[in-house]
Tab-separated table of C-alpha atoms in Angstrom:
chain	number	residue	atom	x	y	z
A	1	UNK	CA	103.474	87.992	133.270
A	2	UNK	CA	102.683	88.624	129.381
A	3	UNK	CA	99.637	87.275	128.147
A	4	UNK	CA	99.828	84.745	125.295
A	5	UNK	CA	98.692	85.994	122.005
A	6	UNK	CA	96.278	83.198	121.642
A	7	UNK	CA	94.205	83.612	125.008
A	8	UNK	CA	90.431	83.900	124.392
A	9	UNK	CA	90.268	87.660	125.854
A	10	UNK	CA	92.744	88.731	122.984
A	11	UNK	CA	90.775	87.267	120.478
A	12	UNK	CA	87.774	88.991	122.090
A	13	UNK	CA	85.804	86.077	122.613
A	14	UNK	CA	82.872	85.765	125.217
A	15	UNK	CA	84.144	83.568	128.268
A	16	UNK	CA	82.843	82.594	131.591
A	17	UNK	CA	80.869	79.351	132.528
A	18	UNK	CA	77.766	80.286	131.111
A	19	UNK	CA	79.372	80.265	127.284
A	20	UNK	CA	79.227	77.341	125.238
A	21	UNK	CA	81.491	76.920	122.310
A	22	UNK	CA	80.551	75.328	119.250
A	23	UNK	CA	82.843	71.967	119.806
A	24	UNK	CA	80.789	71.275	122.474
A	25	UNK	CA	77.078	72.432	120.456
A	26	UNK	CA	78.583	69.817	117.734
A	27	UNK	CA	79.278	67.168	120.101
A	28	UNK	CA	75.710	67.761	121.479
A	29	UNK	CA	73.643	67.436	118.362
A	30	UNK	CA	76.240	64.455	117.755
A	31	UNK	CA	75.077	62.769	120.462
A	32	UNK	CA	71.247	63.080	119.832
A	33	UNK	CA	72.086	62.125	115.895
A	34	UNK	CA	73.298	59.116	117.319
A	35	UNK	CA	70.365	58.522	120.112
A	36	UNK	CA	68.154	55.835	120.001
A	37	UNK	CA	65.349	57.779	118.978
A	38	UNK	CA	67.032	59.185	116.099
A	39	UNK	CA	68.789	55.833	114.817
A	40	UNK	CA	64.994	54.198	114.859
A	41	UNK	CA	63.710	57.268	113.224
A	42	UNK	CA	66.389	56.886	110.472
A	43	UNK	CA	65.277	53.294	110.303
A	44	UNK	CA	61.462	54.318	109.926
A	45	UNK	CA	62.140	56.308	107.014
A	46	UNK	CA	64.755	53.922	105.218
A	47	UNK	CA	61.966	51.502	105.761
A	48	UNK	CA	59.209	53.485	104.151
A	49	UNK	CA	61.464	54.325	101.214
A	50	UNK	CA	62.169	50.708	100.692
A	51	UNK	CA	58.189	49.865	100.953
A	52	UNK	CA	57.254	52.191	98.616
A	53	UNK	CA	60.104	51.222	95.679
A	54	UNK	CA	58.332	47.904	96.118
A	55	UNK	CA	54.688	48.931	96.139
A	56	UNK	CA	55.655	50.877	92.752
A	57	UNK	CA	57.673	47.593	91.257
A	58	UNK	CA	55.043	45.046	92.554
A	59	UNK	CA	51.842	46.211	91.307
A	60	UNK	CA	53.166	46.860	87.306
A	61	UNK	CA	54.256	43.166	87.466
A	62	UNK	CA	50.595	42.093	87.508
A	63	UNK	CA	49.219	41.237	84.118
A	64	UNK	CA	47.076	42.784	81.652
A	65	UNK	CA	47.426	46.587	80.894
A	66	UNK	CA	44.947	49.636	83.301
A	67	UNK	CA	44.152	51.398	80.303
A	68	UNK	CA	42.333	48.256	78.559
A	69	UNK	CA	40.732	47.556	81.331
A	70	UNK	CA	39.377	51.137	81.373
A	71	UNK	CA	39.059	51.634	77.175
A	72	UNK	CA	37.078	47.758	77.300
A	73	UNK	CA	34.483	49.168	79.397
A	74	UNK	CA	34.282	52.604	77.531
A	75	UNK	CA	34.845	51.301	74.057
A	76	UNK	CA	37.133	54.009	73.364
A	77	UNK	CA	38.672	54.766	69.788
A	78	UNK	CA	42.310	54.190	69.185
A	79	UNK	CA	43.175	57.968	69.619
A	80	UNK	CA	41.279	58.008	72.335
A	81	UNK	CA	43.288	55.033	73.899
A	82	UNK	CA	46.184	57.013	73.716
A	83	UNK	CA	44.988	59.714	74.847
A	84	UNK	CA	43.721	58.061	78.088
A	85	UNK	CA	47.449	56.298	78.153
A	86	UNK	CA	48.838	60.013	78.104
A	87	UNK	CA	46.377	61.639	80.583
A	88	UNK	CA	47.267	58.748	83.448
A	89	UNK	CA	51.147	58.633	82.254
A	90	UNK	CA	51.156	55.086	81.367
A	91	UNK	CA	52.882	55.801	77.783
A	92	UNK	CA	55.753	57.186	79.793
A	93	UNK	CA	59.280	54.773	80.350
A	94	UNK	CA	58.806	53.013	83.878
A	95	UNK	CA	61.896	54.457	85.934
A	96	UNK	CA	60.005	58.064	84.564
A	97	UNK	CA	56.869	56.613	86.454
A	98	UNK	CA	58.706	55.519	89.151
A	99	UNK	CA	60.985	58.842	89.706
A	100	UNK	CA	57.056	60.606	89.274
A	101	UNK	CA	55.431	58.605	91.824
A	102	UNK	CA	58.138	59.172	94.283
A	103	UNK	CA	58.092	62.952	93.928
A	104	UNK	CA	54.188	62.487	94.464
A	105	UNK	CA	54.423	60.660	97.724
A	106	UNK	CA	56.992	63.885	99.379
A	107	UNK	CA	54.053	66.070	98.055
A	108	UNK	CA	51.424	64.179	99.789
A	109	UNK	CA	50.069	63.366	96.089
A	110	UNK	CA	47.517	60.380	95.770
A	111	UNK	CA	46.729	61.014	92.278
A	112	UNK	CA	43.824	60.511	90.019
A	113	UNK	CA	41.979	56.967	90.278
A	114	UNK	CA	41.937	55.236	87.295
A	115	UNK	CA	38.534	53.263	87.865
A	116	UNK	CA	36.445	56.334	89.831
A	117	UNK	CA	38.256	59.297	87.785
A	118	UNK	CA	38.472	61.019	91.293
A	119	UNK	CA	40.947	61.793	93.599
A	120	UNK	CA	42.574	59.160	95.460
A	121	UNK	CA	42.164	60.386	98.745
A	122	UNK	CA	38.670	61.315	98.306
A	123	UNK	CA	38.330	57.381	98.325
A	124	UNK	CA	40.827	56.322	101.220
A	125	UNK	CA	39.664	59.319	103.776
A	126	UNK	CA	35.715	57.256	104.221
A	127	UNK	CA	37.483	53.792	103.769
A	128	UNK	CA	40.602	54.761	106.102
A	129	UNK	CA	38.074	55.916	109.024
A	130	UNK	CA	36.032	53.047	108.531
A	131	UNK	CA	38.953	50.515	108.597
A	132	UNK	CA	40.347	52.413	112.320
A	133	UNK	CA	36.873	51.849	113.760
A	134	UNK	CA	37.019	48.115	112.950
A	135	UNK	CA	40.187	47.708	114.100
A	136	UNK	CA	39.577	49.540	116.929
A	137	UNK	CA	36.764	47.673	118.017
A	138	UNK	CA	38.546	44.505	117.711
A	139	UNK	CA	41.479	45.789	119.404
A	140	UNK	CA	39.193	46.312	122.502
A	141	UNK	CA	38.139	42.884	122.383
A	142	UNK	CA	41.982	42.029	122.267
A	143	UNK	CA	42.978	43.456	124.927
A	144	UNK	CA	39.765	42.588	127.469
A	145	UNK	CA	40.121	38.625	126.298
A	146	UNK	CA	43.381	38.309	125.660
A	147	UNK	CA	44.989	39.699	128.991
A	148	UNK	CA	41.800	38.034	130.998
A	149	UNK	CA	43.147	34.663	129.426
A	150	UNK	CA	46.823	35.344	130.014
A	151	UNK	CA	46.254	36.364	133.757
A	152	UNK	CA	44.352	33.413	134.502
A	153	UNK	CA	46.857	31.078	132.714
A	154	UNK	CA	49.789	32.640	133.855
A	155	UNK	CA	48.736	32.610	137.641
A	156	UNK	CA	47.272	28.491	137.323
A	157	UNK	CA	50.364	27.596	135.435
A	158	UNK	CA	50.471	23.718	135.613
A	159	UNK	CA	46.742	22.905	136.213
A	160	UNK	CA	44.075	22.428	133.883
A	161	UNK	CA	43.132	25.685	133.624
A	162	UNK	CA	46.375	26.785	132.301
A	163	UNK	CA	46.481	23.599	130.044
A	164	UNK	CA	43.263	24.247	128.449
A	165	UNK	CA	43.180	28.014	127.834
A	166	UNK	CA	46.872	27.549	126.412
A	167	UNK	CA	45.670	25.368	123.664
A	168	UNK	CA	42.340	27.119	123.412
A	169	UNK	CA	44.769	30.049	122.412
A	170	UNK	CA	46.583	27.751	120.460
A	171	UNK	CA	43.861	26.930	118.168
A	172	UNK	CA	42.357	30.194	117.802
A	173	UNK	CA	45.608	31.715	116.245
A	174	UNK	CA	45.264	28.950	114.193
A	175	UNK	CA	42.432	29.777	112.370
A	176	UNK	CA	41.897	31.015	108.972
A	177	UNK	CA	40.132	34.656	109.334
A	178	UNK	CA	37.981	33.795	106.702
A	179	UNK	CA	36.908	30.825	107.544
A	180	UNK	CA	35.712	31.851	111.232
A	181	UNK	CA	34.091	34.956	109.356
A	182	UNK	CA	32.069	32.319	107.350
A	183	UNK	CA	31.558	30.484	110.185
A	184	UNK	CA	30.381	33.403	112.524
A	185	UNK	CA	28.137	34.330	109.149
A	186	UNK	CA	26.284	31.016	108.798
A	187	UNK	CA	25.265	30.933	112.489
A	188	UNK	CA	24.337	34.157	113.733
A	189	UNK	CA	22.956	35.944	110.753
A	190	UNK	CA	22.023	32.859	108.369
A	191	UNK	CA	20.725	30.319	111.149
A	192	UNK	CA	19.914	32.649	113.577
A	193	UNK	CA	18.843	35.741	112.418
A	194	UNK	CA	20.597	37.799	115.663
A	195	UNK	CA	22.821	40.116	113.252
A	196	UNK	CA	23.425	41.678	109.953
A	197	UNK	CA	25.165	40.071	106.999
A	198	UNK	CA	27.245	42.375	105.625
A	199	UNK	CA	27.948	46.157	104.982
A	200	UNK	CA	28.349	48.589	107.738
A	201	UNK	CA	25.203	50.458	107.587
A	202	UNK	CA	21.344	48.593	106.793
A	203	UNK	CA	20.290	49.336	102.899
A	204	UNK	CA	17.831	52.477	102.249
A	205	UNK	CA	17.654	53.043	106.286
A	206	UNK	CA	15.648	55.490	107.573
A	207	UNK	CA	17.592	56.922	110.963
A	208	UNK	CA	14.815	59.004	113.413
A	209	UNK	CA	18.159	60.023	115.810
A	210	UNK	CA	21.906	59.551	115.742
A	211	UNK	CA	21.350	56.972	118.350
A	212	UNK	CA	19.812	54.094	115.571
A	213	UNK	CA	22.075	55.020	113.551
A	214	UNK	CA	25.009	54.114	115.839
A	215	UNK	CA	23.077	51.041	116.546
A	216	UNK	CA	22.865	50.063	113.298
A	217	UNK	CA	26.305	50.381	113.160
A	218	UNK	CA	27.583	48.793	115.979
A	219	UNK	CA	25.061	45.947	114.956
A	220	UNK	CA	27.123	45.483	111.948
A	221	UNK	CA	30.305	45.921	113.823
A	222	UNK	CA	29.648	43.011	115.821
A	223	UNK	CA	30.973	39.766	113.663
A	224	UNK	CA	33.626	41.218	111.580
A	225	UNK	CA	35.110	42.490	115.230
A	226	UNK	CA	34.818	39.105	116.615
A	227	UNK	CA	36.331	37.630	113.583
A	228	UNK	CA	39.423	39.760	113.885
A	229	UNK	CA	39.320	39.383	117.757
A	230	UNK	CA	39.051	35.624	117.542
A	231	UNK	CA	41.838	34.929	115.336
A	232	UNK	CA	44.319	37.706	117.385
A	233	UNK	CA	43.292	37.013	121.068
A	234	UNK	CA	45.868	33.288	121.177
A	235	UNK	CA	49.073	35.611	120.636
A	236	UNK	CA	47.783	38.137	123.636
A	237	UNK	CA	46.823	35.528	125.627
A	238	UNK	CA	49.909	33.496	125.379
A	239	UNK	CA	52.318	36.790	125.517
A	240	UNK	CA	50.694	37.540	128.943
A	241	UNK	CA	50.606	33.815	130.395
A	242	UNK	CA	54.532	33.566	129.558
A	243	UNK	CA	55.406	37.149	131.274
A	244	UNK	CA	53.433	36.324	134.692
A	245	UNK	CA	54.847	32.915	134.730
A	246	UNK	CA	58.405	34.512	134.716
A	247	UNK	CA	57.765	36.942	136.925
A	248	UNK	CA	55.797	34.638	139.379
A	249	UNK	CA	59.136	33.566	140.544
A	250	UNK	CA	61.210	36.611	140.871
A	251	UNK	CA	62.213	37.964	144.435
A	252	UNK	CA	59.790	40.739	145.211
A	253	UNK	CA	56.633	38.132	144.511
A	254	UNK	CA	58.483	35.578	147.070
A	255	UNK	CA	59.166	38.342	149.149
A	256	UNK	CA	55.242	39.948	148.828
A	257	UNK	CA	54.296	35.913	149.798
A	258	UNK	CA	56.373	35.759	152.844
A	259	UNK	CA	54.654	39.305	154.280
A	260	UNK	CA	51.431	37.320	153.757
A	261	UNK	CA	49.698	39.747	151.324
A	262	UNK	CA	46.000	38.094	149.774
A	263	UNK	CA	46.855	36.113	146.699
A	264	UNK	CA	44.717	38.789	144.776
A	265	UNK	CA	46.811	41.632	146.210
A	266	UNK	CA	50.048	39.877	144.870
A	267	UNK	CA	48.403	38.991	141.428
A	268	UNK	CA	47.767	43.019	140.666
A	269	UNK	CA	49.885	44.851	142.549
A	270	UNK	CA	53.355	43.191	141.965
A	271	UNK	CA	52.106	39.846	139.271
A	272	UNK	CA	50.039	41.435	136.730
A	273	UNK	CA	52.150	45.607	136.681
A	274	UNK	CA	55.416	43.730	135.618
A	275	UNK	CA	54.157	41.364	133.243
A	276	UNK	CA	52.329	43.991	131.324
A	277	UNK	CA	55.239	45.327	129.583
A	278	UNK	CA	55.759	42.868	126.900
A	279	UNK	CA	52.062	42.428	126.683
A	280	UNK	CA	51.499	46.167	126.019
A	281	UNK	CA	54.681	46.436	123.270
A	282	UNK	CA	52.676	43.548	121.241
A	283	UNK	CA	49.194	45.619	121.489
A	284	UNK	CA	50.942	48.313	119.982
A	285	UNK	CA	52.218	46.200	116.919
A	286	UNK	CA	49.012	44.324	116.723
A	287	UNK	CA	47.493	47.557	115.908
A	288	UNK	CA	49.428	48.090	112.678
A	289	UNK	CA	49.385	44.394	112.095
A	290	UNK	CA	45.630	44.622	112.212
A	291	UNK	CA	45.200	47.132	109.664
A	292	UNK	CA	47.060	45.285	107.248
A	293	UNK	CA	45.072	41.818	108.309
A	294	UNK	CA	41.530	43.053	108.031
A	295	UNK	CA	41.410	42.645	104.105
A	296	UNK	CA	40.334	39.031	104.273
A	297	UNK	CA	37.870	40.434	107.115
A	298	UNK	CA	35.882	43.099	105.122
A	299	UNK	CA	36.081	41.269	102.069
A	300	UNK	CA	33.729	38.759	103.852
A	301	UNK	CA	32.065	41.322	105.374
A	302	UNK	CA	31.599	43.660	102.624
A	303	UNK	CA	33.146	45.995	105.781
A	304	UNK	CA	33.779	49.373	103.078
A	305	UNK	CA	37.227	49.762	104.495
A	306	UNK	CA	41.212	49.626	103.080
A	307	UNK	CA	41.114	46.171	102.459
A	308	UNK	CA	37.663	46.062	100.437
A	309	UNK	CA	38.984	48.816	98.906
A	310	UNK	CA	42.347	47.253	97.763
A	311	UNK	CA	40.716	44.374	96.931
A	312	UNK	CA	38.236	46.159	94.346
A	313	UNK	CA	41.301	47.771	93.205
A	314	UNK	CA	43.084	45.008	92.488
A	315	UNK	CA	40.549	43.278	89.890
A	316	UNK	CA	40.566	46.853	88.030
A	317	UNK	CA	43.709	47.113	88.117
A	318	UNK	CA	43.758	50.535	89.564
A	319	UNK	CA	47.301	51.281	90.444
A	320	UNK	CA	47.287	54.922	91.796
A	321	UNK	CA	44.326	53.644	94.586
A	322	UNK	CA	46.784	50.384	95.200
A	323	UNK	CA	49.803	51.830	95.638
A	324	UNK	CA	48.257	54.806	97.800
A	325	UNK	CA	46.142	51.811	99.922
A	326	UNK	CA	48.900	49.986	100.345
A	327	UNK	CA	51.247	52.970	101.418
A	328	UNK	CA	48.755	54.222	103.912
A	329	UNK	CA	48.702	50.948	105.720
A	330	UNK	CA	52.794	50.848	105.821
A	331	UNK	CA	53.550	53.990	107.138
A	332	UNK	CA	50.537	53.011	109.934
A	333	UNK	CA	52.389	49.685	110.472
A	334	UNK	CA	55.874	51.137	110.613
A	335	UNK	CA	54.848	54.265	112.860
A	336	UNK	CA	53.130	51.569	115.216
A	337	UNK	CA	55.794	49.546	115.532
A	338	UNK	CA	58.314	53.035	115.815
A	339	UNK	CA	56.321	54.097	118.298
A	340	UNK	CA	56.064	50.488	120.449
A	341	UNK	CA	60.285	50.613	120.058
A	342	UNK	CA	60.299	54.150	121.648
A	343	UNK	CA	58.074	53.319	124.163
A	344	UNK	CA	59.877	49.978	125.372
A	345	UNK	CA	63.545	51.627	125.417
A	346	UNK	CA	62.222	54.281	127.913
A	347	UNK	CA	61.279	51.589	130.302
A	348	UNK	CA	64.292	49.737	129.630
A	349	UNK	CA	67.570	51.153	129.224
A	350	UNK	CA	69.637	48.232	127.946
A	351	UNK	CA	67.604	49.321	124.077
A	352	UNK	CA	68.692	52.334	124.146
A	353	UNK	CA	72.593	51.640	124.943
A	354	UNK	CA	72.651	48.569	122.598
């Protein structure tokens, strides 16, 4: 028999099973382009793109002009003026600033402040570690309240104790956050006396070891934690009283019931496992939610985190610390919630074939 022309050992290419061609390497990295992972990547970054365009467009709406602000305070000359107009690139057309401050935010860029005349970063490293420790303080108290609630709603669905911890949860996610800051304020450092009014460290305090000094801290910690905790603990709590009241009627809970397992047994070993899911997706975008809540929170506080920050900002009209503030907590609350997607389609399957 003559071989064809066109076999592969004519052409001299490599066979056997172990050889893969390159239809099947592009149908591979086809597949992962169009993965789950990969589509909510895609998403993340169309998302940031779009945040940013309006963080640029947003904050040169507000009135009155930066470099004013700035020559006002310095009584500058009128070369001077535009000089300092020059320097920060405010004389420049506004898709030139725009196209600039997107080429800044690839480079990792913050820019110059206008108000400190430092960079950017310099001010969001102190205020960005300060505003994680808050939230993750509160976060703890989240999760400890919250799921305590849920579980004992959940598994006394239809008595009292159900009724009243459902509004109780209710009400508390009603709340303005600064009004229960004030609130928390007036009692236990005003009437009181227990704990510190503001800031997050005591004025001109002299620390003998790193121990008072985390005291002091976590003494200040207390009430703007609890006024970010009471405000956020109703959505936990009612997220986790919903998911074990489904699952308290599924199969494998009538079925662990009829083997005559202890109620506690049942509540924590098949009850409380599968109704953590949803309950754990939410922490996840609670965290990113928190970080862009807590501005009303240190503001009360005096907390020196992103919000304080922004909100100092925002009276001098510092654009290059907004916009960076306000990116920072973005890409936080866009990776949290990228994150919480990723995590949820690995436990179920139907998200990632949808």
């Amino acid at each position: 028999m003559v071989a064809s022309v066109n076999s592969p050992s004519d052409r001299g290419a490599p066979t056997g099973p172990g050889v893969v061609g390159a239809p099947a390497e592009r149908k591979v990295r086809w597949r992962w382009a169009r993965s789950y992972p990969a589509r909510r990547v895609l998403q993340a970054l169309i998302t940031l793109f779009m945040v940013a365009t309006f963080n640029f467009w947003l904050f040169r709406m507000l009135p009155g002009d930066p470099a004013r602000l700035i020559a006002r305070e310095s009584r500058l000359s009128p070369e001077a003026f535009e000089q300092l107009r020059e320097s920060f690139g405010l004389n420049e057309p506004a898709w030139q600033q725009y196209l600039t401050y997107l080429t800044k935010i690839v480079r990792f860029d913050t820019g110059i402040s206008f108000k400190a005349r430092m960079p950017v970063t310099d001010l969001l490293k102190p205020a960005l570690s300060n505003t994680l420790i808050l939230t993750g303080a509160a976060l703890v108290l989240i999760f400890v309240f919250g799921l305590a609630f849920g579980i004992v709603a959940g598994w006394r669905r239809g008595t009292r104790t159900d009724t009243s911890l459902t509004l109780t949860a209710l009400t508390l996610w009603s709340l303005p956050t600064f009004w229960v800051g004030l609130i928390l304020v007036l009692l236990f450092s005003i009437s009181l006396g227990l704990l510190p009014v503001a800031g997050i460290r005591s004025v001109a305090a002299i620390y003998r070891t790193p121990f008072d000094e985390v005291w002091d801290v976590l003494e200040h910690l207390v009430l703007p934690a609890a006024t970010i905790a009471i405000v956020s603990v109703g959505s936990i709590a009612l997220i986790m009283r919903n998911s074990l009241a489904e699952v308290a009627d599924e199969d494998y809970m009538l079925a662990a019931r009829a083997r005559g397992l202890r109620p506690r047994t049942i509540l924590w070993r098949y009850g409380v496992r599968n109704a953590f899911l949803p309950t754990f997706t939410l922490m996840a975008l609670t965290l990113g939610l928190l970080m862009a809540g807590t501005i009303q929170t240190e503001v009360v506080f005096s907390w020196p985190g992103l919000g304080l920050l922004m909100y100092e900002a925002v009276q001098d009209r510092d654009l290059p610390l907004l916009e960076a503030a306000f990116f920072v907590i973005a890409v936080i609350v866009v990776i949290a919630t990228m994150v919480a997607d990723l995590f949820y389609s690995r436990l179920d399957p139907r998200i990632r074939s949808s």
